[in-house]
Amino acid sequence: MKPIVYSLLCLGVAWTPLSAAFEWVPCSPAARGLGLIPGPVSGFPSDGFLAPSSLHPSHRLLVEGSTAAPYQVRELQARHWSLAGSFRRVDWAVGMHRFGRNDYTETGLHIAARYPLRTQVHTGLSLHLYQLHITGYGTSFLPALTWGLTSRLSPALRFRVTLENILQRPAATWRVPEHLTACLLVQTPYAVDLALAWDQDPDYPGTLKTGLAARPLPFLYVTTGFTSRPDRVTGGLVFSYHSIRLAYGIDYLPSVNRLTTSVGVVVGWQRR
């Protein structure tokens, strides 16, 4: 099966070297277990790069690190690091992700911020600088922008819309995927959170994402999710203890019988 996975991952490298990269979704393990939907139970700052209006206020300095083993391919590695906090009314995060193997590497540098427009409405913005390095082709850079808006419609219901990787250079020789995502987040009175999202790429059919997070214990979330096109089944665990949050997420692709596992930690440091 490994040659099949390599072919899928390197399709753009073989024929259109700089146009089909960045298919890896650099979300946190918590979001990966929830159908690749960032925000509802995450608490991981890196999810604010994909959905900047989902950043949470924090009186502590948050330090995050995560690692993943994509598709059970030993040569592939994925890492994510970020810092986050709040300054006055602005919640912010900075970080980077790195994905690849010896012959190619995808790297992203990110800055995100969220600001309240009204009591129940928040807007967010994240800036990205992507780098793609392919042995034999060289290195290329591309800046992009992500904008989001979250509105609390009721105490139990939130609506979020995100425009991801917009305003890329028209003359760029390669592009990262652009997405319009609409998401409903539901908090039930039974210690269960639900998430439903529609992710639309302008060049491909849309993707339906669903997620469920149950809280059987005050310090534990159990998550599961599903996405279409491609079909994925996800699951995970999120542990919280004082200012420490641990997450484990899995992402299974039945079409190629491949599993991605990821683990991450967030530590909050009290600022003086």
mmCIF file of C-alpha atoms in Angstrom:
data_model
loop_
_atom_site.group_PDB
_atom_site.id
_atom_site.type_symbol
_atom_site.label_atom_id
_atom_site.label_comp_id
_atom_site.label_asym_id
_atom_site.label_seq_id
_atom_site.Cartn_x
_atom_site.Cartn_y
_atom_site.Cartn_z
ATOM 1 C CA MET A 1 0.000 0.000 0.000
ATOM 2 C CA LYS A 2 2.906 2.370 0.525
ATOM 3 C CA PRO A 3 3.437 3.045 -3.208
ATOM 4 C CA ILE A 4 -0.251 3.986 -3.477
ATOM 5 C CA VAL A 5 0.041 6.441 -0.607
ATOM 6 C CA TYR A 6 3.230 7.909 -2.045
ATOM 7 C CA SER A 7 1.489 8.397 -5.391
ATOM 8 C CA LEU A 8 -1.432 10.186 -3.754
ATOM 9 C CA LEU A 9 0.807 12.456 -1.727
ATOM 10 C CA CYS A 10 3.191 13.262 -4.566
ATOM 11 C CA LEU A 11 0.707 13.579 -7.437
ATOM 12 C CA GLY A 12 1.361 17.303 -7.760
ATOM 13 C CA VAL A 13 5.107 16.858 -7.333
ATOM 14 C CA ALA A 14 5.396 14.520 -10.299
ATOM 15 C CA TRP A 15 3.338 16.495 -12.815
ATOM 16 C CA THR A 16 2.592 20.001 -11.558
ATOM 17 C CA PRO A 17 5.292 20.493 -8.964
ATOM 18 C CA LEU A 18 3.985 23.592 -7.183
ATOM 19 C CA SER A 19 0.223 23.499 -7.624
ATOM 20 C CA ALA A 20 -1.016 20.532 -5.603
ATOM 21 C CA ALA A 21 0.933 20.882 -2.387
ATOM 22 C CA PHE A 22 -0.379 21.636 1.092
ATOM 23 C CA GLU A 23 -3.012 18.873 1.113
ATOM 24 C CA TRP A 24 -2.084 18.212 4.736
ATOM 25 C CA VAL A 25 -4.540 19.865 7.149
ATOM 26 C CA PRO A 26 -2.400 21.391 9.963
ATOM 27 C CA CYS A 27 -5.042 21.223 12.692
ATOM 28 C CA SER A 28 -4.547 20.235 16.327
ATOM 29 C CA PRO A 29 -5.071 16.641 17.543
ATOM 30 C CA ALA A 30 -8.247 17.835 19.286
ATOM 31 C CA ALA A 31 -9.718 19.186 16.039
ATOM 32 C CA ARG A 32 -8.543 16.125 14.100
ATOM 33 C CA GLY A 33 -10.554 13.871 16.402
ATOM 34 C CA LEU A 34 -13.647 16.070 15.912
ATOM 35 C CA GLY A 35 -13.929 15.628 12.159
ATOM 36 C CA LEU A 36 -11.182 18.200 11.433
ATOM 37 C CA ILE A 37 -13.381 20.977 12.865
ATOM 38 C CA PRO A 38 -11.383 23.455 14.987
ATOM 39 C CA GLY A 39 -12.684 25.226 18.027
ATOM 40 C CA PRO A 40 -15.471 23.532 19.986
ATOM 41 C CA VAL A 41 -13.420 21.634 22.604
ATOM 42 C CA SER A 42 -9.931 22.380 21.388
ATOM 43 C CA GLY A 43 -8.222 25.022 23.462
ATOM 44 C CA PHE A 44 -5.267 24.577 21.075
ATOM 45 C CA PRO A 45 -4.058 27.941 19.702
ATOM 46 C CA SER A 46 -3.035 26.457 16.344
ATOM 47 C CA ASP A 47 -6.688 25.947 15.405
ATOM 48 C CA GLY A 48 -6.986 29.727 15.345
ATOM 49 C CA PHE A 49 -4.865 29.782 12.185
ATOM 50 C CA LEU A 50 -7.545 27.803 10.312
ATOM 51 C CA ALA A 51 -10.481 29.578 12.001
ATOM 52 C CA PRO A 52 -9.209 32.825 13.581
ATOM 53 C CA SER A 53 -12.577 33.798 15.047
ATOM 54 C CA SER A 54 -12.423 30.608 17.166
ATOM 55 C CA LEU A 55 -9.501 31.852 19.295
ATOM 56 C CA HIS A 56 -10.265 31.855 23.018
ATOM 57 C CA PRO A 57 -9.388 34.592 25.528
ATOM 58 C CA SER A 58 -6.617 33.591 27.926
ATOM 59 C CA HIS A 59 -5.048 35.335 30.894
ATOM 60 C CA ARG A 60 -2.119 32.933 30.597
ATOM 61 C CA LEU A 61 0.558 32.591 27.946
ATOM 62 C CA LEU A 62 -0.269 29.361 26.126
ATOM 63 C CA VAL A 63 2.535 27.218 24.698
ATOM 64 C CA GLU A 64 1.562 24.443 22.283
ATOM 65 C CA GLY A 65 3.389 21.610 20.598
ATOM 66 C CA SER A 66 2.027 18.707 18.579
ATOM 67 C CA THR A 67 3.296 15.934 16.356
ATOM 68 C CA ALA A 68 1.638 13.567 13.905
ATOM 69 C CA ALA A 69 2.439 10.415 11.964
ATOM 70 C CA PRO A 70 0.601 10.984 8.659
ATOM 71 C CA TYR A 71 -0.870 8.006 6.801
ATOM 72 C CA GLN A 72 1.416 5.460 8.522
ATOM 73 C CA VAL A 73 4.245 6.470 6.181
ATOM 74 C CA ARG A 74 7.456 6.387 8.190
ATOM 75 C CA GLU A 75 9.230 9.002 6.069
ATOM 76 C CA LEU A 76 6.505 11.619 6.592
ATOM 77 C CA GLN A 77 6.557 13.885 9.634
ATOM 78 C CA ALA A 78 4.265 16.683 10.787
ATOM 79 C CA ARG A 79 4.959 19.176 13.587
ATOM 80 C CA HIS A 80 3.146 22.198 14.964
ATOM 81 C CA TRP A 81 4.238 24.862 17.468
ATOM 82 C CA SER A 82 2.435 27.975 18.655
ATOM 83 C CA LEU A 83 2.161 30.660 21.340
ATOM 84 C CA ALA A 84 -1.065 32.437 22.275
ATOM 85 C CA GLY A 85 -2.497 34.900 24.744
ATOM 86 C CA SER A 86 -4.694 37.976 25.110
ATOM 87 C CA PHE A 87 -3.842 41.665 25.119
ATOM 88 C CA ARG A 88 -6.650 43.963 26.176
ATOM 89 C CA ARG A 89 -9.541 42.971 23.912
ATOM 90 C CA VAL A 90 -7.463 41.129 21.321
ATOM 91 C CA ASP A 91 -6.805 37.388 21.463
ATOM 92 C CA TRP A 92 -3.720 36.416 19.453
ATOM 93 C CA ALA A 93 -1.619 33.444 18.368
ATOM 94 C CA VAL A 94 1.636 32.952 16.463
ATOM 95 C CA GLY A 95 3.115 29.693 15.266
ATOM 96 C CA MET A 96 4.327 27.448 12.498
ATOM 97 C CA HIS A 97 3.713 24.020 11.041
ATOM 98 C CA ARG A 98 5.998 21.739 9.093
ATOM 99 C CA PHE A 99 5.091 18.697 7.014
ATOM 100 C CA GLY A 100 7.049 16.528 4.625
ATOM 101 C CA ARG A 101 9.948 14.166 4.129
ATOM 102 C CA ASN A 102 13.481 14.322 2.758
ATOM 103 C CA ASP A 103 12.637 15.249 -0.852
ATOM 104 C CA TYR A 104 9.995 17.878 -0.107
ATOM 105 C CA THR A 105 8.905 20.002 2.830
ATOM 106 C CA GLU A 106 5.872 22.207 3.388
ATOM 107 C CA THR A 107 6.202 24.947 6.019
ATOM 108 C CA GLY A 108 3.740 27.578 7.176
ATOM 109 C CA LEU A 109 4.290 30.624 9.403
ATOM 110 C CA HIS A 110 1.088 32.025 10.917
ATOM 111 C CA ILE A 111 -0.156 35.030 12.906
ATOM 112 C CA ALA A 112 -3.795 35.178 14.052
ATOM 113 C CA ALA A 113 -5.912 37.621 16.045
ATOM 114 C CA ARG A 114 -9.546 37.808 17.191
ATOM 115 C CA TYR A 115 -11.460 40.950 18.135
ATOM 116 C CA PRO A 116 -15.020 41.431 19.483
ATOM 117 C CA LEU A 117 -17.288 43.475 17.227
ATOM 118 C CA ARG A 118 -20.188 43.100 19.649
ATOM 119 C CA THR A 119 -20.824 41.123 22.811
ATOM 120 C CA GLN A 120 -21.870 38.038 20.835
ATOM 121 C CA VAL A 121 -19.973 38.628 17.577
ATOM 122 C CA HIS A 122 -16.239 38.144 17.024
ATOM 123 C CA THR A 123 -14.146 38.568 13.913
ATOM 124 C CA GLY A 124 -10.718 37.100 13.301
ATOM 125 C CA LEU A 125 -7.855 37.399 10.847
ATOM 126 C CA SER A 126 -4.805 35.217 10.249
ATOM 127 C CA LEU A 127 -1.809 35.901 8.025
ATOM 128 C CA HIS A 128 0.133 33.027 6.472
ATOM 129 C CA LEU A 129 3.471 32.690 4.749
ATOM 130 C CA TYR A 130 3.795 29.310 3.053
ATOM 131 C CA GLN A 131 7.048 27.794 1.839
ATOM 132 C CA LEU A 132 7.365 24.765 -0.391
ATOM 133 C CA HIS A 133 10.739 23.117 -0.962
ATOM 134 C CA ILE A 134 11.099 20.277 -3.474
ATOM 135 C CA THR A 135 14.450 18.711 -4.220
ATOM 136 C CA GLY A 136 15.279 19.369 -7.853
ATOM 137 C CA TYR A 137 12.758 22.214 -8.159
ATOM 138 C CA GLY A 138 13.878 24.651 -5.497
ATOM 139 C CA THR A 139 11.970 26.736 -2.960
ATOM 140 C CA SER A 140 8.935 28.963 -3.401
ATOM 141 C CA PHE A 141 6.997 31.256 -1.053
ATOM 142 C CA LEU A 142 3.357 32.342 -1.020
ATOM 143 C CA PRO A 143 1.517 34.714 1.369
ATOM 144 C CA ALA A 144 -2.207 34.289 2.056
ATOM 145 C CA LEU A 145 -4.951 35.558 4.350
ATOM 146 C CA THR A 146 -7.761 33.901 6.325
ATOM 147 C CA TRP A 147 -10.795 35.778 7.668
ATOM 148 C CA GLY A 148 -13.514 34.513 9.980
ATOM 149 C CA LEU A 149 -16.629 35.591 11.868
ATOM 150 C CA THR A 150 -18.337 33.858 14.798
ATOM 151 C CA SER A 151 -21.781 34.816 16.080
ATOM 152 C CA ARG A 152 -23.459 33.402 19.185
ATOM 153 C CA LEU A 153 -27.072 33.005 18.090
ATOM 154 C CA SER A 154 -28.213 31.691 21.481
ATOM 155 C CA PRO A 155 -26.579 30.365 24.671
ATOM 156 C CA ALA A 156 -26.384 26.932 23.028
ATOM 157 C CA LEU A 157 -25.789 27.790 19.362
ATOM 158 C CA ARG A 158 -22.933 29.461 17.506
ATOM 159 C CA PHE A 159 -22.474 30.060 13.786
ATOM 160 C CA ARG A 160 -19.057 30.502 12.194
ATOM 161 C CA VAL A 161 -17.993 31.357 8.669
ATOM 162 C CA THR A 162 -14.385 31.300 7.454
ATOM 163 C CA LEU A 163 -12.681 32.303 4.208
ATOM 164 C CA GLU A 164 -9.355 30.474 4.159
ATOM 165 C CA ASN A 165 -6.249 31.349 2.114
ATOM 166 C CA ILE A 166 -7.794 34.242 0.197
ATOM 167 C CA LEU A 167 -5.995 37.134 -1.554
ATOM 168 C CA GLN A 168 -3.202 35.001 -2.957
ATOM 169 C CA ARG A 169 -1.050 36.540 -5.679
ATOM 170 C CA PRO A 170 -2.893 36.268 -9.033
ATOM 171 C CA ALA A 171 0.381 35.675 -10.874
ATOM 172 C CA ALA A 172 1.680 33.027 -8.459
ATOM 173 C CA THR A 173 3.010 29.835 -10.079
ATOM 174 C CA TRP A 174 1.311 27.733 -7.401
ATOM 175 C CA ARG A 175 -1.527 28.183 -4.930
ATOM 176 C CA VAL A 176 -2.636 26.740 -1.612
ATOM 177 C CA PRO A 177 -6.227 25.471 -1.350
ATOM 178 C CA GLU A 178 -8.888 28.124 -0.805
ATOM 179 C CA HIS A 179 -11.949 27.251 1.273
ATOM 180 C CA LEU A 180 -15.254 28.765 2.326
ATOM 181 C CA THR A 181 -16.422 27.035 5.499
ATOM 182 C CA ALA A 182 -19.753 27.452 7.284
ATOM 183 C CA CYS A 183 -20.049 25.799 10.688
ATOM 184 C CA LEU A 184 -22.747 25.328 13.349
ATOM 185 C CA LEU A 185 -21.615 24.577 16.913
ATOM 186 C CA VAL A 186 -24.215 23.259 19.361
ATOM 187 C CA GLN A 187 -23.846 22.894 23.134
ATOM 188 C CA THR A 188 -26.468 20.554 24.571
ATOM 189 C CA PRO A 189 -27.460 20.356 28.269
ATOM 190 C CA TYR A 190 -26.214 16.753 28.400
ATOM 191 C CA ALA A 191 -22.425 17.331 28.394
ATOM 192 C CA VAL A 192 -22.354 16.723 24.639
ATOM 193 C CA ASP A 193 -21.217 19.221 21.987
ATOM 194 C CA LEU A 194 -22.081 18.872 18.305
ATOM 195 C CA ALA A 195 -20.384 20.404 15.264
ATOM 196 C CA LEU A 196 -21.582 20.486 11.663
ATOM 197 C CA ALA A 197 -19.580 22.134 8.878
ATOM 198 C CA TRP A 198 -19.655 22.516 5.097
ATOM 199 C CA ASP A 199 -16.266 23.125 3.481
ATOM 200 C CA GLN A 200 -16.333 24.383 -0.114
ATOM 201 C CA ASP A 201 -13.287 24.526 -2.381
ATOM 202 C CA PRO A 202 -13.923 26.590 -5.559
ATOM 203 C CA ASP A 203 -12.296 23.907 -7.727
ATOM 204 C CA TYR A 204 -13.686 20.714 -6.152
ATOM 205 C CA PRO A 205 -16.953 19.342 -4.696
ATOM 206 C CA GLY A 206 -17.747 20.409 -1.148
ATOM 207 C CA THR A 207 -16.965 18.437 1.994
ATOM 208 C CA LEU A 208 -19.394 17.718 4.822
ATOM 209 C CA LYS A 209 -17.830 17.518 8.276
ATOM 210 C CA THR A 210 -19.535 16.333 11.453
ATOM 211 C CA GLY A 211 -18.205 16.040 14.981
ATOM 212 C CA LEU A 212 -19.420 15.008 18.418
ATOM 213 C CA ALA A 213 -17.690 15.628 21.749
ATOM 214 C CA ALA A 214 -18.926 13.953 24.934
ATOM 215 C CA ARG A 215 -17.716 14.886 28.413
ATOM 216 C CA PRO A 216 -18.116 11.831 30.670
ATOM 217 C CA LEU A 217 -15.798 13.333 33.313
ATOM 218 C CA PRO A 218 -15.015 16.968 34.184
ATOM 219 C CA PHE A 219 -11.441 16.571 32.884
ATOM 220 C CA LEU A 220 -12.108 14.378 29.829
ATOM 221 C CA TYR A 221 -13.613 14.843 26.366
ATOM 222 C CA VAL A 222 -14.193 11.902 24.021
ATOM 223 C CA THR A 223 -14.549 12.965 20.384
ATOM 224 C CA THR A 224 -15.565 11.387 17.114
ATOM 225 C CA GLY A 225 -16.250 12.691 13.632
ATOM 226 C CA PHE A 226 -16.735 12.016 9.942
ATOM 227 C CA THR A 227 -15.943 13.862 6.722
ATOM 228 C CA SER A 228 -16.981 13.243 3.136
ATOM 229 C CA ARG A 229 -14.904 13.642 -0.038
ATOM 230 C CA PRO A 230 -12.626 12.108 0.982
ATOM 231 C CA ASP A 231 -14.367 9.873 3.496
ATOM 232 C CA ARG A 232 -12.646 10.045 6.867
ATOM 233 C CA VAL A 233 -13.506 8.597 10.252
ATOM 234 C CA THR A 234 -11.943 10.413 13.190
ATOM 235 C CA GLY A 235 -11.770 10.102 16.952
ATOM 236 C CA GLY A 236 -9.826 11.349 19.927
ATOM 237 C CA LEU A 237 -9.405 12.161 23.600
ATOM 238 C CA VAL A 238 -8.793 15.523 25.280
ATOM 239 C CA PHE A 239 -7.585 15.672 28.907
ATOM 240 C CA SER A 240 -7.538 18.875 30.964
ATOM 241 C CA TYR A 241 -5.719 19.303 34.264
ATOM 242 C CA HIS A 242 -5.347 22.813 35.682
ATOM 243 C CA SER A 243 -3.345 24.730 33.040
ATOM 244 C CA ILE A 244 -2.345 21.648 31.012
ATOM 245 C CA ARG A 245 -4.319 20.152 28.138
ATOM 246 C CA LEU A 246 -3.385 16.911 26.365
ATOM 247 C CA ALA A 247 -5.010 15.680 23.169
ATOM 248 C CA TYR A 248 -4.804 12.533 21.067
ATOM 249 C CA GLY A 249 -6.477 12.320 17.661
ATOM 250 C CA ILE A 250 -6.804 9.755 14.890
ATOM 251 C CA ASP A 251 -7.871 10.204 11.278
ATOM 252 C CA TYR A 252 -8.653 7.107 9.180
ATOM 253 C CA LEU A 253 -8.942 7.084 5.367
ATOM 254 C CA PRO A 254 -10.833 3.900 4.365
ATOM 255 C CA SER A 255 -10.168 4.406 0.633
ATOM 256 C CA VAL A 256 -6.441 3.741 1.099
ATOM 257 C CA ASN A 257 -6.672 1.951 4.469
ATOM 258 C CA ARG A 258 -4.366 4.467 6.129
ATOM 259 C CA LEU A 259 -4.431 5.913 9.635
ATOM 260 C CA THR A 260 -2.991 9.215 10.882
ATOM 261 C CA THR A 261 -2.282 9.574 14.590
ATOM 262 C CA SER A 262 -1.447 12.826 16.358
ATOM 263 C CA VAL A 263 -0.703 13.939 19.900
ATOM 264 C CA GLY A 264 -0.307 17.416 21.361
ATOM 265 C CA VAL A 265 -0.030 19.412 24.558
ATOM 266 C CA VAL A 266 -0.886 22.959 25.620
ATOM 267 C CA VAL A 267 0.626 24.456 28.777
ATOM 268 C CA GLY A 268 -0.536 27.734 30.271
ATOM 269 C CA TRP A 269 2.031 29.979 31.978
ATOM 270 C CA GLN A 270 0.858 32.617 34.412
ATOM 271 C CA ARG A 271 2.012 36.036 33.241
ATOM 272 C CA ARG A 272 3.398 38.490 35.784
#
